[in-house]
Amino acid sequence: MTVLVAGHAVDDLYQGAVPAVVPFLVAERSYSYLAAAGITVAATLLSSVVQPLFGVLTDRRPMPWLVPVGMMVAGVGIGLCGLSDSYVVTWLAIALSGLGVAAYHPEAARLARRVARDGHVGMSWFALGGNAGFALGPVLVTPVLAIGGLSASPLLMIPALIGGFLTLAALRGVRGVDAVVARSGRDDWRQFGRLTVVVIARSMVTFGLGTFLAIWVSQRVGGFIAGSVALVVLFGVGALGTLLGGVLAERWGRIRVVRTSYVLGIPAVAGIALVPGPAVYVFVALTALTLYVPFSLHTTLGQDYLPNRLGTASGVTLGLAVSVGGLASPAIGAFASAVSLQWALLALLVLPLVAWVAARGLAEPVRCAL
């Protein structure tokens, strides 16, 4: 599990690396805003669409080798993105990274659930690894490219190559990892569909805040540092919330925790848009808890709703539904430009409301034995 958590961090580091690479592409190559947006879409769109397909493939035949290979491909793509002045080549390199991310998640989530012995806390640690890696992406990218420029981008491959080889070595020690696991129970697509609505709504509000929170707080409180602190609070408290979700689920049940989180998220998001001054940080922290406490529970619920298609369930809950939020960010930005950023943020409270309404129709599934 330690290797899987660390590997998840390394893999998702390359998702977080994309928005950090874009400013350097704009600065060195004079990309337009449209071209810059296209780079982000290359990673987000391809990963979100292809990830469920990898899930279907791993349901038919377990492919544990996709875990280290996907991780290394994600790193190689980011490493190659700075070597050519051609926009097409750069776009394809970023898309290759997104393909690696897509290949990694379904099989890694299946293995993590198995190694965690069906425990919620273990899966919370696995989810925490991904969240931490995403947040660390800019921490790795910014100093490397600031010092060496885009020509130094191959150095960004190093964590993926090291992590891939360590993961490969760890997988060799897992007995029967290639065996098809016997499962029982019927796939409940109706419940899984409701859960997908919940995850999409959560993803949209999370990406919306991640994109515009720093700008809003810097205006509200004053200064670039104030906005950066808001993001640190959002992702830092969110990481704690990810772990807390598994603990609460063991005691109170997943469905109750999910419903309670999203109903509390409605006033929390409203507070970000309405509360003046430094008190906004309190509501940023509350919002982080309400959005991240259910995060790992989505994956285990999806796997239990589709006990015969664990890869598909993981691909959707960790891939398609999550990445859709990134595609919605431009719409939120357009609304902010047309009205105001405050109203755009205030409108986000509709999304936890949608998640709560959808979650009210969820039932606790029978947990499958892995």
CSV table of C-alpha atoms in Angstrom, one decimal:
chain,number,residue,atom,x,y,z
A,1,MET,CA,0.0,0.0,0.0
A,2,THR,CA,2.9,2.4,0.7
A,3,VAL,CA,4.2,1.9,-2.8
A,4,LEU,CA,0.7,2.4,-4.3
A,5,VAL,CA,0.1,5.6,-2.3
A,6,ALA,CA,3.5,7.0,-3.3
A,7,GLY,CA,2.9,5.8,-6.9
A,8,HIS,CA,-0.5,7.5,-7.0
A,9,ALA,CA,1.3,10.7,-5.9
A,10,VAL,CA,3.9,10.4,-8.6
A,11,ASP,CA,1.3,9.7,-11.3
A,12,ASP,CA,-1.1,12.6,-10.4
A,13,LEU,CA,1.9,14.9,-10.0
A,14,TYR,CA,1.9,15.0,-13.8
A,15,GLN,CA,-1.7,16.0,-13.8
A,16,GLY,CA,-0.8,18.9,-11.6
A,17,ALA,CA,2.2,19.7,-13.7
A,18,VAL,CA,0.2,20.6,-16.8
A,19,PRO,CA,-1.2,24.0,-15.5
A,20,ALA,CA,2.3,24.8,-14.2
A,21,VAL,CA,3.9,24.1,-17.6
A,22,VAL,CA,1.4,26.3,-19.5
A,23,PRO,CA,2.8,29.7,-18.3
A,24,PHE,CA,6.3,28.8,-19.4
A,25,LEU,CA,4.9,27.8,-22.8
A,26,VAL,CA,3.1,31.1,-23.1
A,27,ALA,CA,6.2,33.1,-22.0
A,28,GLU,CA,8.8,31.3,-24.2
A,29,ARG,CA,6.7,30.6,-27.3
A,30,SER,CA,4.1,33.4,-27.1
A,31,TYR,CA,1.1,31.1,-27.1
A,32,SER,CA,-2.3,32.7,-27.3
A,33,TYR,CA,-4.8,32.1,-24.5
A,34,LEU,CA,-6.6,29.8,-27.0
A,35,ALA,CA,-3.5,27.8,-27.6
A,36,ALA,CA,-2.8,27.6,-23.9
A,37,ALA,CA,-6.3,26.3,-23.3
A,38,GLY,CA,-5.7,23.7,-26.0
A,39,ILE,CA,-2.7,22.3,-24.1
A,40,THR,CA,-4.9,21.9,-21.0
A,41,VAL,CA,-7.6,20.2,-23.0
A,42,ALA,CA,-5.0,17.8,-24.5
A,43,ALA,CA,-4.4,16.4,-21.0
A,44,THR,CA,-7.8,16.7,-19.5
A,45,LEU,CA,-10.0,15.6,-22.4
A,46,LEU,CA,-8.0,12.6,-23.6
A,47,SER,CA,-7.5,11.3,-20.0
A,48,SER,CA,-11.1,11.6,-19.1
A,49,VAL,CA,-12.4,9.9,-22.3
A,50,VAL,CA,-9.8,7.1,-22.4
A,51,GLN,CA,-9.7,6.2,-18.7
A,52,PRO,CA,-13.0,4.3,-18.7
A,53,LEU,CA,-11.8,2.3,-21.7
A,54,PHE,CA,-8.8,1.2,-19.8
A,55,GLY,CA,-11.2,0.2,-17.0
A,56,VAL,CA,-13.2,-2.0,-19.4
A,57,LEU,CA,-10.0,-3.7,-20.6
A,58,THR,CA,-8.8,-4.4,-17.1
A,59,ASP,CA,-12.2,-5.9,-16.2
A,60,ARG,CA,-11.8,-8.4,-19.0
A,61,ARG,CA,-8.2,-9.2,-18.1
A,62,PRO,CA,-6.2,-7.8,-15.1
A,63,MET,CA,-3.2,-5.9,-16.4
A,64,PRO,CA,-1.1,-4.9,-13.3
A,65,TRP,CA,1.8,-3.8,-15.6
A,66,LEU,CA,-0.3,-0.8,-16.6
A,67,VAL,CA,0.3,0.7,-13.2
A,68,PRO,CA,4.1,1.2,-13.6
A,69,VAL,CA,3.9,1.7,-17.4
A,70,GLY,CA,1.1,4.3,-17.1
A,71,MET,CA,3.1,6.2,-14.5
A,72,MET,CA,6.2,6.3,-16.7
A,73,VAL,CA,4.3,7.3,-19.8
A,74,ALA,CA,2.7,10.2,-17.9
A,75,GLY,CA,6.2,11.4,-16.9
A,76,VAL,CA,7.7,10.9,-20.4
A,77,GLY,CA,5.0,13.0,-22.0
A,78,ILE,CA,5.6,15.9,-19.7
A,79,GLY,CA,9.3,15.5,-20.1
A,80,LEU,CA,9.0,15.7,-23.9
A,81,CYS,CA,6.7,18.7,-24.0
A,82,GLY,CA,9.5,21.3,-23.9
A,83,LEU,CA,11.8,19.9,-26.5
A,84,SER,CA,10.1,21.0,-29.7
A,85,ASP,CA,8.9,24.5,-30.9
A,86,SER,CA,6.1,22.8,-32.8
A,87,TYR,CA,2.7,23.3,-31.2
A,88,VAL,CA,1.5,20.0,-32.6
A,89,VAL,CA,4.4,18.1,-31.1
A,90,THR,CA,3.9,19.8,-27.8
A,91,TRP,CA,0.2,19.1,-27.8
A,92,LEU,CA,0.9,15.4,-28.6
A,93,ALA,CA,3.4,15.1,-25.8
A,94,ILE,CA,0.9,16.5,-23.3
A,95,ALA,CA,-1.7,14.2,-24.7
A,96,LEU,CA,0.7,11.2,-24.2
A,97,SER,CA,1.0,12.2,-20.6
A,98,GLY,CA,-2.8,12.2,-20.3
A,99,LEU,CA,-2.9,8.8,-21.8
A,100,GLY,CA,-0.4,7.5,-19.2
A,101,VAL,CA,-2.5,8.9,-16.4
A,102,ALA,CA,-5.6,7.3,-17.9
A,103,ALA,CA,-3.8,3.9,-18.1
A,104,TYR,CA,-2.7,4.1,-14.5
A,105,HIS,CA,-5.8,4.7,-12.5
A,106,PRO,CA,-8.3,1.9,-13.1
A,107,GLU,CA,-5.8,-0.9,-12.4
A,108,ALA,CA,-4.1,0.9,-9.6
A,109,ALA,CA,-7.5,1.5,-7.8
A,110,ARG,CA,-8.4,-2.2,-8.2
A,111,LEU,CA,-5.0,-3.2,-6.7
A,112,ALA,CA,-5.3,-0.6,-3.9
A,113,ARG,CA,-8.7,-1.9,-2.9
A,114,ARG,CA,-7.4,-5.5,-2.8
A,115,VAL,CA,-4.3,-4.5,-0.8
A,116,ALA,CA,-6.4,-2.5,1.6
A,117,ARG,CA,-8.4,-5.6,2.2
A,118,ASP,CA,-11.7,-3.8,1.5
A,119,GLY,CA,-11.0,-1.1,4.1
A,120,HIS,CA,-12.1,2.5,3.7
A,121,VAL,CA,-9.1,3.9,5.5
A,122,GLY,CA,-6.7,2.2,3.2
A,123,MET,CA,-8.5,3.6,0.2
A,124,SER,CA,-8.4,7.0,1.8
A,125,TRP,CA,-4.6,6.8,1.9
A,126,PHE,CA,-4.6,5.8,-1.7
A,127,ALA,CA,-6.8,8.8,-2.6
A,128,LEU,CA,-4.6,11.1,-0.5
A,129,GLY,CA,-1.6,10.1,-2.5
A,130,GLY,CA,-3.3,11.4,-5.7
A,131,ASN,CA,-4.4,14.6,-4.1
A,132,ALA,CA,-0.9,15.3,-2.7
A,133,GLY,CA,0.7,14.5,-6.0
A,134,PHE,CA,-1.6,16.9,-7.9
A,135,ALA,CA,-0.7,19.7,-5.4
A,136,LEU,CA,3.0,18.9,-5.7
A,137,GLY,CA,3.0,19.2,-9.5
A,138,PRO,CA,3.7,23.0,-9.6
A,139,VAL,CA,6.3,22.5,-6.8
A,140,LEU,CA,8.3,20.3,-9.0
A,141,VAL,CA,7.8,22.0,-12.4
A,142,THR,CA,8.2,25.7,-11.4
A,143,PRO,CA,11.8,25.6,-10.1
A,144,VAL,CA,13.0,23.2,-12.8
A,145,LEU,CA,11.7,25.3,-15.7
A,146,ALA,CA,12.4,28.6,-14.1
A,147,ILE,CA,16.1,27.8,-13.8
A,148,GLY,CA,16.5,25.7,-17.0
A,149,GLY,CA,13.7,26.8,-19.2
A,150,LEU,CA,11.6,24.5,-21.4
A,151,SER,CA,14.8,22.7,-22.5
A,152,ALA,CA,15.1,21.3,-19.0
A,153,SER,CA,11.7,19.5,-19.2
A,154,PRO,CA,13.3,16.0,-19.6
A,155,LEU,CA,14.4,16.3,-15.9
A,156,LEU,CA,10.7,16.1,-15.1
A,157,MET,CA,10.7,12.4,-16.2
A,158,ILE,CA,12.9,11.4,-13.3
A,159,PRO,CA,10.2,10.8,-10.6
A,160,ALA,CA,8.1,8.8,-13.0
A,161,LEU,CA,10.9,6.5,-14.0
A,162,ILE,CA,12.0,5.9,-10.4
A,163,GLY,CA,8.5,5.4,-9.3
A,164,GLY,CA,7.7,3.1,-12.2
A,165,PHE,CA,10.6,0.8,-11.5
A,166,LEU,CA,9.9,0.7,-7.8
A,167,THR,CA,6.2,-0.1,-8.4
A,168,LEU,CA,7.2,-2.9,-10.8
A,169,ALA,CA,9.4,-4.4,-8.2
A,170,ALA,CA,6.7,-4.2,-5.6
A,171,LEU,CA,4.1,-5.8,-7.9
A,172,ARG,CA,6.3,-8.9,-8.3
A,173,GLY,CA,6.0,-9.5,-4.6
A,174,VAL,CA,2.2,-9.6,-4.7
A,175,ARG,CA,1.0,-13.2,-5.1
A,176,GLY,CA,-1.6,-13.9,-7.7
A,177,VAL,CA,-1.8,-10.3,-8.9
A,178,ASP,CA,-2.6,-11.5,-12.4
A,179,ALA,CA,-5.4,-13.8,-11.2
A,180,VAL,CA,-9.0,-12.9,-12.0
A,181,VAL,CA,-10.8,-12.3,-8.7
A,182,ALA,CA,-14.0,-14.2,-8.1
A,183,ARG,CA,-16.8,-11.7,-7.3
A,184,SER,CA,-20.4,-12.1,-6.5
A,185,GLY,CA,-23.3,-9.7,-6.8
A,186,ARG,CA,-25.1,-8.0,-9.7
A,187,ASP,CA,-24.0,-4.7,-11.2
A,188,ASP,CA,-26.4,-1.9,-10.2
A,189,TRP,CA,-26.1,0.6,-13.1
A,190,ARG,CA,-28.9,2.8,-11.8
A,191,GLN,CA,-27.1,3.4,-8.5
A,192,PHE,CA,-23.8,3.9,-10.3
A,193,GLY,CA,-25.4,6.5,-12.6
A,194,ARG,CA,-26.6,8.5,-9.5
A,195,LEU,CA,-23.1,8.2,-8.1
A,196,THR,CA,-21.6,9.5,-11.3
A,197,VAL,CA,-23.8,12.6,-11.1
A,198,VAL,CA,-22.5,13.2,-7.6
A,199,VAL,CA,-18.9,12.9,-8.7
A,200,ILE,CA,-19.4,15.2,-11.7
A,201,ALA,CA,-21.0,17.9,-9.5
A,202,ARG,CA,-18.2,17.6,-7.0
A,203,SER,CA,-15.6,17.8,-9.7
A,204,MET,CA,-17.1,20.9,-11.2
A,205,VAL,CA,-17.2,22.9,-8.0
A,206,THR,CA,-13.6,21.7,-7.1
A,207,PHE,CA,-12.1,22.7,-10.4
A,208,GLY,CA,-14.0,26.0,-10.3
A,209,LEU,CA,-12.6,26.9,-6.9
A,210,GLY,CA,-9.2,25.7,-7.9
A,211,THR,CA,-9.2,28.0,-10.9
A,212,PHE,CA,-10.7,31.2,-9.4
A,213,LEU,CA,-10.3,31.0,-5.6
A,214,ALA,CA,-6.8,32.6,-5.6
A,215,ILE,CA,-8.0,35.5,-7.8
A,216,TRP,CA,-11.1,36.1,-5.6
A,217,VAL,CA,-9.3,36.0,-2.3
A,218,SER,CA,-6.5,38.2,-3.5
A,219,GLN,CA,-9.2,40.8,-4.4
A,220,ARG,CA,-11.2,40.2,-1.2
A,221,VAL,CA,-8.3,40.2,1.3
A,222,GLY,CA,-5.6,41.9,-0.7
A,223,GLY,CA,-2.5,40.7,-2.4
A,224,PHE,CA,-1.2,37.7,-4.3
A,225,ILE,CA,0.0,36.0,-1.2
A,226,ALA,CA,-3.5,36.0,0.3
A,227,GLY,CA,-4.8,34.2,-2.8
A,228,SER,CA,-1.9,31.6,-2.6
A,229,VAL,CA,-2.7,31.0,1.1
A,230,ALA,CA,-6.3,30.3,0.1
A,231,LEU,CA,-5.2,27.5,-2.2
A,232,VAL,CA,-2.9,26.1,0.4
A,233,VAL,CA,-5.8,26.0,2.8
A,234,LEU,CA,-8.1,24.4,0.2
A,235,PHE,CA,-5.7,21.6,-0.8
A,236,GLY,CA,-4.1,21.2,2.7
A,237,VAL,CA,-7.4,20.8,4.6
A,238,GLY,CA,-8.7,18.8,1.6
A,239,ALA,CA,-5.9,16.3,2.1
A,240,LEU,CA,-6.8,15.9,5.8
A,241,GLY,CA,-10.5,15.5,4.7
A,242,THR,CA,-9.6,12.7,2.4
A,243,LEU,CA,-8.2,10.7,5.3
A,244,LEU,CA,-11.0,11.7,7.6
A,245,GLY,CA,-13.6,10.4,5.1
A,246,GLY,CA,-12.4,6.8,5.5
A,247,VAL,CA,-12.4,7.0,9.3
A,248,LEU,CA,-15.9,8.5,9.3
A,249,ALA,CA,-17.2,5.9,6.9
A,250,GLU,CA,-16.0,3.1,9.0
A,251,ARG,CA,-18.1,4.5,11.9
A,252,TRP,CA,-21.1,6.0,10.2
A,253,GLY,CA,-21.4,4.4,6.8
A,254,ARG,CA,-20.4,5.8,3.4
A,255,ILE,CA,-23.8,7.0,2.3
A,256,ARG,CA,-24.5,9.1,5.4
A,257,VAL,CA,-21.0,10.7,5.2
A,258,VAL,CA,-21.5,11.5,1.6
A,259,ARG,CA,-24.9,13.1,2.1
A,260,THR,CA,-23.9,15.1,5.1
A,261,SER,CA,-20.7,16.4,3.4
A,262,TYR,CA,-22.6,17.8,0.5
A,263,VAL,CA,-25.4,19.4,2.4
A,264,LEU,CA,-22.8,21.1,4.5
A,265,GLY,CA,-21.0,22.2,1.4
A,266,ILE,CA,-23.9,24.4,0.3
A,267,PRO,CA,-23.4,27.1,3.0
A,268,ALA,CA,-19.7,26.6,3.0
A,269,VAL,CA,-19.4,27.6,-0.7
A,270,ALA,CA,-21.8,30.5,-0.1
A,271,GLY,CA,-19.5,31.7,2.6
A,272,ILE,CA,-16.6,31.9,0.3
A,273,ALA,CA,-18.5,34.2,-2.0
A,274,LEU,CA,-20.2,36.4,0.7
A,275,VAL,CA,-18.0,36.6,3.8
A,276,PRO,CA,-15.6,39.6,3.7
A,277,GLY,CA,-12.0,39.8,4.9
A,278,PRO,CA,-9.8,37.0,6.4
A,279,ALA,CA,-12.9,35.2,7.7
A,280,VAL,CA,-13.1,33.8,4.2
A,281,TYR,CA,-10.3,31.3,5.1
A,282,VAL,CA,-12.7,29.6,7.6
A,283,PHE,CA,-15.2,28.9,4.8
A,284,VAL,CA,-12.4,27.8,2.4
A,285,ALA,CA,-11.4,25.2,5.1
A,286,LEU,CA,-15.0,24.1,5.6
A,287,THR,CA,-15.5,23.8,1.9
A,288,ALA,CA,-12.4,21.7,1.5
A,289,LEU,CA,-13.7,19.3,4.2
A,290,THR,CA,-17.1,18.9,2.5
A,291,LEU,CA,-15.6,18.3,-0.9
A,292,TYR,CA,-12.7,16.0,0.1
A,293,VAL,CA,-14.2,13.9,2.8
A,294,PRO,CA,-16.4,11.9,0.3
A,295,PHE,CA,-13.5,11.7,-2.3
A,296,SER,CA,-12.2,8.1,-1.7
A,297,LEU,CA,-15.8,6.9,-0.8
A,298,HIS,CA,-16.9,7.6,-4.3
A,299,THR,CA,-14.4,5.0,-5.6
A,300,THR,CA,-15.3,2.3,-3.2
A,301,LEU,CA,-19.0,2.9,-3.7
A,302,GLY,CA,-18.6,2.7,-7.5
A,303,GLN,CA,-16.7,-0.5,-7.1
A,304,ASP,CA,-19.4,-2.0,-5.0
A,305,TYR,CA,-22.2,-0.9,-7.3
A,306,LEU,CA,-20.3,-2.6,-10.1
A,307,PRO,CA,-18.7,-5.6,-8.4
A,308,ASN,CA,-18.1,-7.4,-11.7
A,309,ARG,CA,-16.6,-4.3,-13.4
A,310,LEU,CA,-14.1,-2.8,-10.8
A,311,GLY,CA,-11.9,-1.3,-13.5
A,312,THR,CA,-14.8,0.4,-15.2
A,313,ALA,CA,-16.1,1.8,-11.9
A,314,SER,CA,-12.6,3.1,-11.0
A,315,GLY,CA,-12.1,4.6,-14.5
A,316,VAL,CA,-15.3,6.6,-14.2
A,317,THR,CA,-15.1,7.7,-10.6
A,318,LEU,CA,-11.4,8.5,-10.8
A,319,GLY,CA,-11.3,9.5,-14.5
A,320,LEU,CA,-14.2,10.6,-16.6
A,321,ALA,CA,-16.4,12.1,-13.9
A,322,VAL,CA,-13.4,13.8,-12.2
A,323,SER,CA,-11.9,15.3,-15.4
A,324,VAL,CA,-15.3,16.7,-16.6
A,325,GLY,CA,-14.9,19.4,-14.0
A,326,GLY,CA,-11.9,20.8,-15.8
A,327,LEU,CA,-13.9,21.1,-19.0
A,328,ALA,CA,-16.5,23.1,-17.1
A,329,SER,CA,-14.1,25.7,-15.9
A,330,PRO,CA,-14.2,27.8,-19.1
A,331,ALA,CA,-18.0,28.1,-18.7
A,332,ILE,CA,-17.6,29.3,-15.1
A,333,GLY,CA,-15.0,31.9,-16.4
A,334,ALA,CA,-17.3,33.1,-19.1
A,335,PHE,CA,-20.1,33.6,-16.5
A,336,ALA,CA,-17.7,35.5,-14.3
A,337,SER,CA,-16.7,37.8,-17.2
A,338,ALA,CA,-20.4,38.4,-18.1
A,339,VAL,CA,-21.6,39.1,-14.6
A,340,SER,CA,-19.0,39.1,-11.9
A,341,LEU,CA,-16.6,36.7,-10.2
A,342,GLN,CA,-18.6,36.9,-7.0
A,343,TRP,CA,-21.8,35.7,-8.7
A,344,ALA,CA,-19.9,33.0,-10.5
A,345,LEU,CA,-18.6,31.7,-7.2
A,346,LEU,CA,-22.0,32.0,-5.6
A,347,ALA,CA,-23.5,30.0,-8.4
A,348,LEU,CA,-21.1,27.1,-7.5
A,349,LEU,CA,-23.3,26.4,-4.5
A,350,VAL,CA,-25.8,24.8,-6.9
A,351,LEU,CA,-23.3,22.0,-7.5
A,352,PRO,CA,-23.1,20.6,-3.9
A,353,LEU,CA,-26.9,20.9,-3.9
A,354,VAL,CA,-27.1,18.7,-7.0
A,355,ALA,CA,-24.7,16.3,-5.4
A,356,TRP,CA,-26.8,16.1,-2.2
A,357,VAL,CA,-30.0,15.6,-4.2
A,358,ALA,CA,-28.4,12.8,-6.2
A,359,ALA,CA,-26.9,11.2,-3.1
A,360,ARG,CA,-30.3,11.0,-1.4
A,361,GLY,CA,-31.2,8.3,-3.9
A,362,LEU,CA,-28.1,6.2,-3.1
A,363,ALA,CA,-28.3,3.1,-1.0
A,364,GLU,CA,-25.4,1.3,0.8
A,365,PRO,CA,-24.3,-1.5,-1.5
A,366,VAL,CA,-23.2,-4.9,-0.4
A,367,ARG,CA,-19.4,-4.7,-0.2
A,368,CYS,CA,-17.8,-7.2,-2.5
A,369,ALA,CA,-14.9,-9.3,-1.3
A,370,LEU,CA,-11.7,-8.8,-3.2
